[in-house]
Short mmCIF file of C-alpha atoms in Angstrom, two decimals:
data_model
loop_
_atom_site.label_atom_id
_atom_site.label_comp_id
_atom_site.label_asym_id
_atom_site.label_seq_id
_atom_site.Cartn_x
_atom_site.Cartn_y
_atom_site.Cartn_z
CA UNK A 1 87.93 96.28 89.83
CA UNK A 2 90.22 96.08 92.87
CA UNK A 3 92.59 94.97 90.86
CA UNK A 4 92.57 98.51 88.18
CA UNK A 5 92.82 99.91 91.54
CA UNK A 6 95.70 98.54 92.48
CA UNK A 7 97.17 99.19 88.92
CA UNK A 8 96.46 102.66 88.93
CA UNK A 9 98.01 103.10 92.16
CA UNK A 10 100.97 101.48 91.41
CA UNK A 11 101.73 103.38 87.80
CA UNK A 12 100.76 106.95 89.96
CA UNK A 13 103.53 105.79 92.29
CA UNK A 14 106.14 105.04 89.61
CA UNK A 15 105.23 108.03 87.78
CA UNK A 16 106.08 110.09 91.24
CA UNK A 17 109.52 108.46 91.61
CA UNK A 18 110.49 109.03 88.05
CA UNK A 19 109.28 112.61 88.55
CA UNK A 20 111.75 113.04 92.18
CA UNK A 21 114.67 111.02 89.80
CA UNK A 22 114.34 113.45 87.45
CA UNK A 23 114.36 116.48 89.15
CA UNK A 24 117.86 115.42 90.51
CA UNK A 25 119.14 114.98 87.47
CA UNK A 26 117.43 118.45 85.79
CA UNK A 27 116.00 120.15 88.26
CA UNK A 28 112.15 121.61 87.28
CA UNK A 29 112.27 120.80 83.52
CA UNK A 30 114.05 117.17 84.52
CA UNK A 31 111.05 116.41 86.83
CA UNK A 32 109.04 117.11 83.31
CA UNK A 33 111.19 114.82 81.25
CA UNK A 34 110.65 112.40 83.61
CA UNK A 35 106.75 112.98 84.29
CA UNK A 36 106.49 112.43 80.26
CA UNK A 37 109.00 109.36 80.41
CA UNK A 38 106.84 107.84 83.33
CA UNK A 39 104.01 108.07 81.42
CA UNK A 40 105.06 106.89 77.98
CA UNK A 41 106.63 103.83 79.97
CA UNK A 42 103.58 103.31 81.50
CA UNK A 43 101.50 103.06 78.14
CA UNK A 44 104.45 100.92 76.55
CA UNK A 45 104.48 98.61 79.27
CA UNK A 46 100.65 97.81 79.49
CA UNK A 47 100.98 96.85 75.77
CA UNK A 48 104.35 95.30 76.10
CA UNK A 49 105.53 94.06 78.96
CA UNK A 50 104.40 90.43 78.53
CA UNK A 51 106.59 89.91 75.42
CA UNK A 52 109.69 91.73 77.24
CA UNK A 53 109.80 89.15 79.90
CA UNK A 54 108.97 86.39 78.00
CA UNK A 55 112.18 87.56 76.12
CA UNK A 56 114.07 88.33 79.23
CA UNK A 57 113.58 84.80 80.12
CA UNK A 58 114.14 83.51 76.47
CA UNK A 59 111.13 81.71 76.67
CA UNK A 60 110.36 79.66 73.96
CA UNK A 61 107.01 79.02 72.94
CA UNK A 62 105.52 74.99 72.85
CA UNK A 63 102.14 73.80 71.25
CA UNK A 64 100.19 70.19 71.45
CA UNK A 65 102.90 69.08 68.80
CA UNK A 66 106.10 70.12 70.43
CA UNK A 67 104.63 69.51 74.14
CA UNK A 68 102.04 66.93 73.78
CA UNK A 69 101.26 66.60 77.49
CA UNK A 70 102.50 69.68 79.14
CA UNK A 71 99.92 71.84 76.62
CA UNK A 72 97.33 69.43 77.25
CA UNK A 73 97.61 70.01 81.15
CA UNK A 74 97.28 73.47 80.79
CA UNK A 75 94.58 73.52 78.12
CA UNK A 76 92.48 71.28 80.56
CA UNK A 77 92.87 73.27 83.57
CA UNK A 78 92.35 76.44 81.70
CA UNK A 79 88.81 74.80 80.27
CA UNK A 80 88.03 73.96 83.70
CA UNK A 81 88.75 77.84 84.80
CA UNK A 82 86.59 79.16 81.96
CA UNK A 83 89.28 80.73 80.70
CA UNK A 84 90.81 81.63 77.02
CA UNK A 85 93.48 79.07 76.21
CA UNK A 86 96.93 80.77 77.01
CA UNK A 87 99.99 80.90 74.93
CA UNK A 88 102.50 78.28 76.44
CA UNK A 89 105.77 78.45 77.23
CA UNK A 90 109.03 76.65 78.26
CA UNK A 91 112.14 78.70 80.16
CA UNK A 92 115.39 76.58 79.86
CA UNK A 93 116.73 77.09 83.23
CA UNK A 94 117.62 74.63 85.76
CA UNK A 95 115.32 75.98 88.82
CA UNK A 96 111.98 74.65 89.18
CA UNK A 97 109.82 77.58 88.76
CA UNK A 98 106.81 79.35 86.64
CA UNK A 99 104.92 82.68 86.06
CA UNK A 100 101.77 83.98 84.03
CA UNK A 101 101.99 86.97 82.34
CA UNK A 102 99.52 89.02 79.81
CA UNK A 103 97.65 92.10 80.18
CA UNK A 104 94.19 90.27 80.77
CA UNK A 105 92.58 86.76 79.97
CA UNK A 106 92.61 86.64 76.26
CA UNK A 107 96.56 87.47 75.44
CA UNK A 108 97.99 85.56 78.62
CA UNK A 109 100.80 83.35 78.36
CA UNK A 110 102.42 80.78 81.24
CA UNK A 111 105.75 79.83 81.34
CA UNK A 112 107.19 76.75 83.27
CA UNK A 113 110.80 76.04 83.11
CA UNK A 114 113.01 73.31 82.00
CA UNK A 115 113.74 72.46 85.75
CA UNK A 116 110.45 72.19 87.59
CA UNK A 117 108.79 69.74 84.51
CA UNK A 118 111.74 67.70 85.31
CA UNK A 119 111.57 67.61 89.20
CA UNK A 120 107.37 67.49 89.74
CA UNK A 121 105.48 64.58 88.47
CA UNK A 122 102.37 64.99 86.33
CA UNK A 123 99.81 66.08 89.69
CA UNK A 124 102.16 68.37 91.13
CA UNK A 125 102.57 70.35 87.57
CA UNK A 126 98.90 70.37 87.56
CA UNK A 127 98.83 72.21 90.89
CA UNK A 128 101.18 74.59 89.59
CA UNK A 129 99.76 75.75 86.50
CA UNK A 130 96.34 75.56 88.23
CA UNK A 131 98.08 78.80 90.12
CA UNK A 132 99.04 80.40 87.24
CA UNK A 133 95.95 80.23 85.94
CA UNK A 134 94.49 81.63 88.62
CA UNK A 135 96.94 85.09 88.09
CA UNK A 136 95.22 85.08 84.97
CA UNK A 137 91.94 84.74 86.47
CA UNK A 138 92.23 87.16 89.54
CA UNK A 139 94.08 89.48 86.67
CA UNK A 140 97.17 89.83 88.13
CA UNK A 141 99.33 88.98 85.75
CA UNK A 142 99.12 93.01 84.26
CA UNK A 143 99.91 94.01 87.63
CA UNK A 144 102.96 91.84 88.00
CA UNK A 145 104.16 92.46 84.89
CA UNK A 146 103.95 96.23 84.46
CA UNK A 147 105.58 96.51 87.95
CA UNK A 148 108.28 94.69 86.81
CA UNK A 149 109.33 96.34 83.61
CA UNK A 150 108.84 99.95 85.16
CA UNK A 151 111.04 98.81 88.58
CA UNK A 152 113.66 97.95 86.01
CA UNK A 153 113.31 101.26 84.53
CA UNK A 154 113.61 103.38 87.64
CA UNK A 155 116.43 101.42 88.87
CA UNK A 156 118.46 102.15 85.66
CA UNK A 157 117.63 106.12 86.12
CA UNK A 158 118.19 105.64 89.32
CA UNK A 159 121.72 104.21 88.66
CA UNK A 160 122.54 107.29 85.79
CA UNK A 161 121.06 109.55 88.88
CA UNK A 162 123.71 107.99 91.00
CA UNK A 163 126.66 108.31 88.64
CA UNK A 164 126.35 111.07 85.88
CA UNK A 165 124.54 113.48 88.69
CA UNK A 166 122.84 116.64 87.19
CA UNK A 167 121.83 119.72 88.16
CA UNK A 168 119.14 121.79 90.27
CA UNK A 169 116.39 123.96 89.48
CA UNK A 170 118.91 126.65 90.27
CA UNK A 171 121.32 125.37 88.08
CA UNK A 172 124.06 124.05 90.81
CA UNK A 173 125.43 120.38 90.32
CA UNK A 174 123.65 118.14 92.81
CA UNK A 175 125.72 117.09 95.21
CA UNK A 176 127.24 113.18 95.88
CA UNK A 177 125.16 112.48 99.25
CA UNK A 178 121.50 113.02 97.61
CA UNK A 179 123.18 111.33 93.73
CA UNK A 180 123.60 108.72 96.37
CA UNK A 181 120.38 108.45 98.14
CA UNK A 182 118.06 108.31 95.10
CA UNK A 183 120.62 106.04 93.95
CA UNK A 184 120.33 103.23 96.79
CA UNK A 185 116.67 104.47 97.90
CA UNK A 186 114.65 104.55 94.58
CA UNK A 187 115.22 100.95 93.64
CA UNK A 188 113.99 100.11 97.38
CA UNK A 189 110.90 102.49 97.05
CA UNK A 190 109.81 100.35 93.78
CA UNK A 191 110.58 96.87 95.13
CA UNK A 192 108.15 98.36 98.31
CA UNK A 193 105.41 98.99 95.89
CA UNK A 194 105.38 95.57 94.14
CA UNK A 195 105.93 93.78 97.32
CA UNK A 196 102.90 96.17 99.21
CA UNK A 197 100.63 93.70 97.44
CA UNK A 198 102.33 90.75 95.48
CA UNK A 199 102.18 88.84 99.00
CA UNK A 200 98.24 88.53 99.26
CA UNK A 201 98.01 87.54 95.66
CA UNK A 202 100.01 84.87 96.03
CA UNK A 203 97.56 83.05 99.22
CA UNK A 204 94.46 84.24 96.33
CA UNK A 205 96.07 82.74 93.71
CA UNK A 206 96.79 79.47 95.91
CA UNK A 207 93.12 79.09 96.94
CA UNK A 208 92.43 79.95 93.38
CA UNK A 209 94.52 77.25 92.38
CA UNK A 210 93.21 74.71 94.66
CA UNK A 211 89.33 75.06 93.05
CA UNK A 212 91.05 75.29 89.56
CA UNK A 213 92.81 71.84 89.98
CA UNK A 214 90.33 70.29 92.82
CA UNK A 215 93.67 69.04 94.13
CA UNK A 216 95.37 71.35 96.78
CA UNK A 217 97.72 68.49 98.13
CA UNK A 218 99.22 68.57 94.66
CA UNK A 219 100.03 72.33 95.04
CA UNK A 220 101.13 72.05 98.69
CA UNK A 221 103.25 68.80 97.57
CA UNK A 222 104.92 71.20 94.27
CA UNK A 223 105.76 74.06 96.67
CA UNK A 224 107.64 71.91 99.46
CA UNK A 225 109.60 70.72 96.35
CA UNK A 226 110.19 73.81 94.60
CA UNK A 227 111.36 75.40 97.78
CA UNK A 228 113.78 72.43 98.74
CA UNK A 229 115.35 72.43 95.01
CA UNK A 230 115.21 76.24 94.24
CA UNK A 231 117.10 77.17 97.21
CA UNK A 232 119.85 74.90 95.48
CA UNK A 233 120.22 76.02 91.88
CA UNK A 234 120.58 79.48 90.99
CA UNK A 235 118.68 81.23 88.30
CA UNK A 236 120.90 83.84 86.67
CA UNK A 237 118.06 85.92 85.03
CA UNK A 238 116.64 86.38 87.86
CA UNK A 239 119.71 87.34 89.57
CA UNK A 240 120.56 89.65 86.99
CA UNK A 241 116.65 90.87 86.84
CA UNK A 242 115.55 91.01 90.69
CA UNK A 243 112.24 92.88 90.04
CA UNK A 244 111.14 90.02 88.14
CA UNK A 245 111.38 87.88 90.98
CA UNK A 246 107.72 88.79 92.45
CA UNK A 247 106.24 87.11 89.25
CA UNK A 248 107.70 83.65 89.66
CA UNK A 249 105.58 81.05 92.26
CA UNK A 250 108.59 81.01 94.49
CA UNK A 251 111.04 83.43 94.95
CA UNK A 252 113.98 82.73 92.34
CA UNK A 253 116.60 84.75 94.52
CA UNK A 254 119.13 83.62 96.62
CA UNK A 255 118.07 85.32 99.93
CA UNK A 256 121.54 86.78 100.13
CA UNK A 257 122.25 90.59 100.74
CA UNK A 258 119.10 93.15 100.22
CA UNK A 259 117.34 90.22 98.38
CA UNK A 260 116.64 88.39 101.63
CA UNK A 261 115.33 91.59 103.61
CA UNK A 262 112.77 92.34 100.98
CA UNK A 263 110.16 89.14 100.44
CA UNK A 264 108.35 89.31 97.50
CA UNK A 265 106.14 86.24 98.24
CA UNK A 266 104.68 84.43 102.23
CA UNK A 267 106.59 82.01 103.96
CA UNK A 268 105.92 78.89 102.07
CA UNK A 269 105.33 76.86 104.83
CA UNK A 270 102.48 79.40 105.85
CA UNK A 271 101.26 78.20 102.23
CA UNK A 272 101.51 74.98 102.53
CA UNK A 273 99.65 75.30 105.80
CA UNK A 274 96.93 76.89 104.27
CA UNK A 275 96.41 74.51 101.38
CA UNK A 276 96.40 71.38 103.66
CA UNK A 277 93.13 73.37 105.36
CA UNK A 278 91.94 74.40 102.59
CA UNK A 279 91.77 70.29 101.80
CA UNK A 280 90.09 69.82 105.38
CA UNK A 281 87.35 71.98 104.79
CA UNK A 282 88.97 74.41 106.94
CA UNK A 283 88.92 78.12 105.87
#
C-alpha cells in the first residue's frame, strides 16, 4: 500500500508541473491542455511504460532455448521469491547493468545487459537478479517506470516551453527569463521527485535481494564490480535518456555536469557495507 501511495503522489506531482508548463505556454486554457495531457500520460504510462523502455533499450527478449542458463537463474530465484515467472531480457550494451520493469508481479520483465553477463560469474548474476526480483516484489518496478516515461515527457514540454514560448492568460507573449526557468527548472523538479524515493528502494531491494538469493556476498561482490567497470564504459541510452537512469542497479551516467549533483541511487560502498552486515547477522 505504501507503495500506491507513493505512486499517487508522484503522478499528482507530474500532473502539477505539466499544469505550471502549460500555463506558460497558454496561459488558463494551456494549464487545461496540460491538466488533460498529464492525465492521459498518466493512464498511458501505467499500461505502457514497461514496453517503451524495454524498446528504448532495444531489449531483446531470451527464453530457456535461446538463454539456457541465464533464464534458468532467474526462473529459480523467482520460484524461490514466490513470484510469477518474468519475461526475460537481454540489452546489448557494453556496461554491466540491469533493471525490472512491469506494472505489478504478473507482467514484469528483467533485463540484464550484454556487459554485466560477461563481467560477473554465475553467483554474482544470481545476486543481481535476486535484486531485481525484489523491485518486482516490493512493487517498484510501476513506480520506476511510470516516473521515467512521464520525466521524459515534461522535459520535452519543458524544452518547447523554453524555445517556442507562448502566451499568458492575458494574452501577452511570455517573456525569455520565465521560457527559461521552466525550461532549466522543470526537468530538475521531476528528477527531485523520482530521486525523493528511488534511494531507499534501492537498500529494500538489496536486503530483499539478499533473502531472495541467501547469498548477500554475491550481491556485495556484483556491485563493487559493476561500479569499478561502469564508471569505465559509457552507456549511450542512458546518456541520451537520463530519467531512466534511476531504474538501472547502478547509476548508468557519467557523473559529469548536472548528472553528478543529482544521485539517483546510495553510495555503493554504503551498500556494500550494509550487505556484508546483513551476512553477519547484523541489522
Amino acid at each position: 500500500m505504501d507503495n500506491w501511495l507513493k505512486t499517487s503522489v508522484l503522478m499528482a506531482a507530474i500532473v502539477a508541473l505539466f499544469m505550471v508548463i502549460g500555463g506558460m505556454i497558454g496561459g488558463k486554457s494551456g494549464m487545461l491542455m496540460a491538466l488533460l495531457f498529464g492525465g492521459a500520460m498518466n493512464v498511458w504510462a501505467w499500461w505502457n511504460s514497461d514496453q517503451m523502455v524495454l524498446r528504448m533499450y532495444n531489449a531483446q527478449e531470451v527464453d530457456a532455448q535461446s538463454a539456457p542458463e541465464f533464464y534458468g537463474l532467474v526462473a529459480e530465484l523467482a520460484q524461490r521469491a514466490g513470484l510469477p515467472m518474468p519475461r526475460v531480457y537481454v540489452i546489448r550494451e557494453e556496461q554491466p547493468n540491469a533493471f525490472a520493469t512491469g506494472r505489478d508481479p504478473q507482467h514484469a520483465a528483467v533485463a540484464a545487459t550484454a556487459g554485466i553477463m560477461r563481467m560477473l560469474d554465475y553467483r554474482e548474476l544470481r545476486g543481481v537478479m535476486a535484486h531485481e526480483l525484489a523491485h518486482v516484489q516490493h512493487r517498484d518496478t510501476l513506480l520506476s517506470t511510470v516516473s521515467a516515461t512521464m520525466a521524459g515527457a515534461i522535459s520535452a514540454l519543458a524544452n518547447f516551453a523554453m524555445w517556442f514560448g507562448g502566451r499568458d492568460e492575458n494574452g501577452e507573449p511570455v517573456g525569455l527569463l520565465p521560457r527559461l526557468a521552466v525550461g532549466l527548472l522543470a526537468p530538475l523538479a521531476a528528477s527531485l521527485i523520482q530521486m525523493a524515493i528511488s534511494r531507499s528502494r534501492e537498500f529494500e531491494a538489496d536486503r530483499g535481494g539478499a533473502a531472495i538469493s541467501g547469498d548477500p556476498l554475491a550481491l556485495a561482490s556484483a556491485l563493487q564490480k559493476i561500479e569499478y567497470y561502469a564508471q569505465g564504459i559509457a552507456m549511450p541510452t542512458a546518456q541520451a535518456h537520463p530519467e531512466t537512469a534511476q531504474m538501472m542497479i547502478i547509476n548508468p551516467l557519467s557523473g559529469e555536469g548536472l548528472a553528478g549533483l543529482f544521485r539517483t541511487h546510495p553510495e555503493t560502498a554504503e551498500r556494500i557495507a550494509r550487505l556484508h552486515d546483513i551476512a553477519r547477522g547484523v541489522g
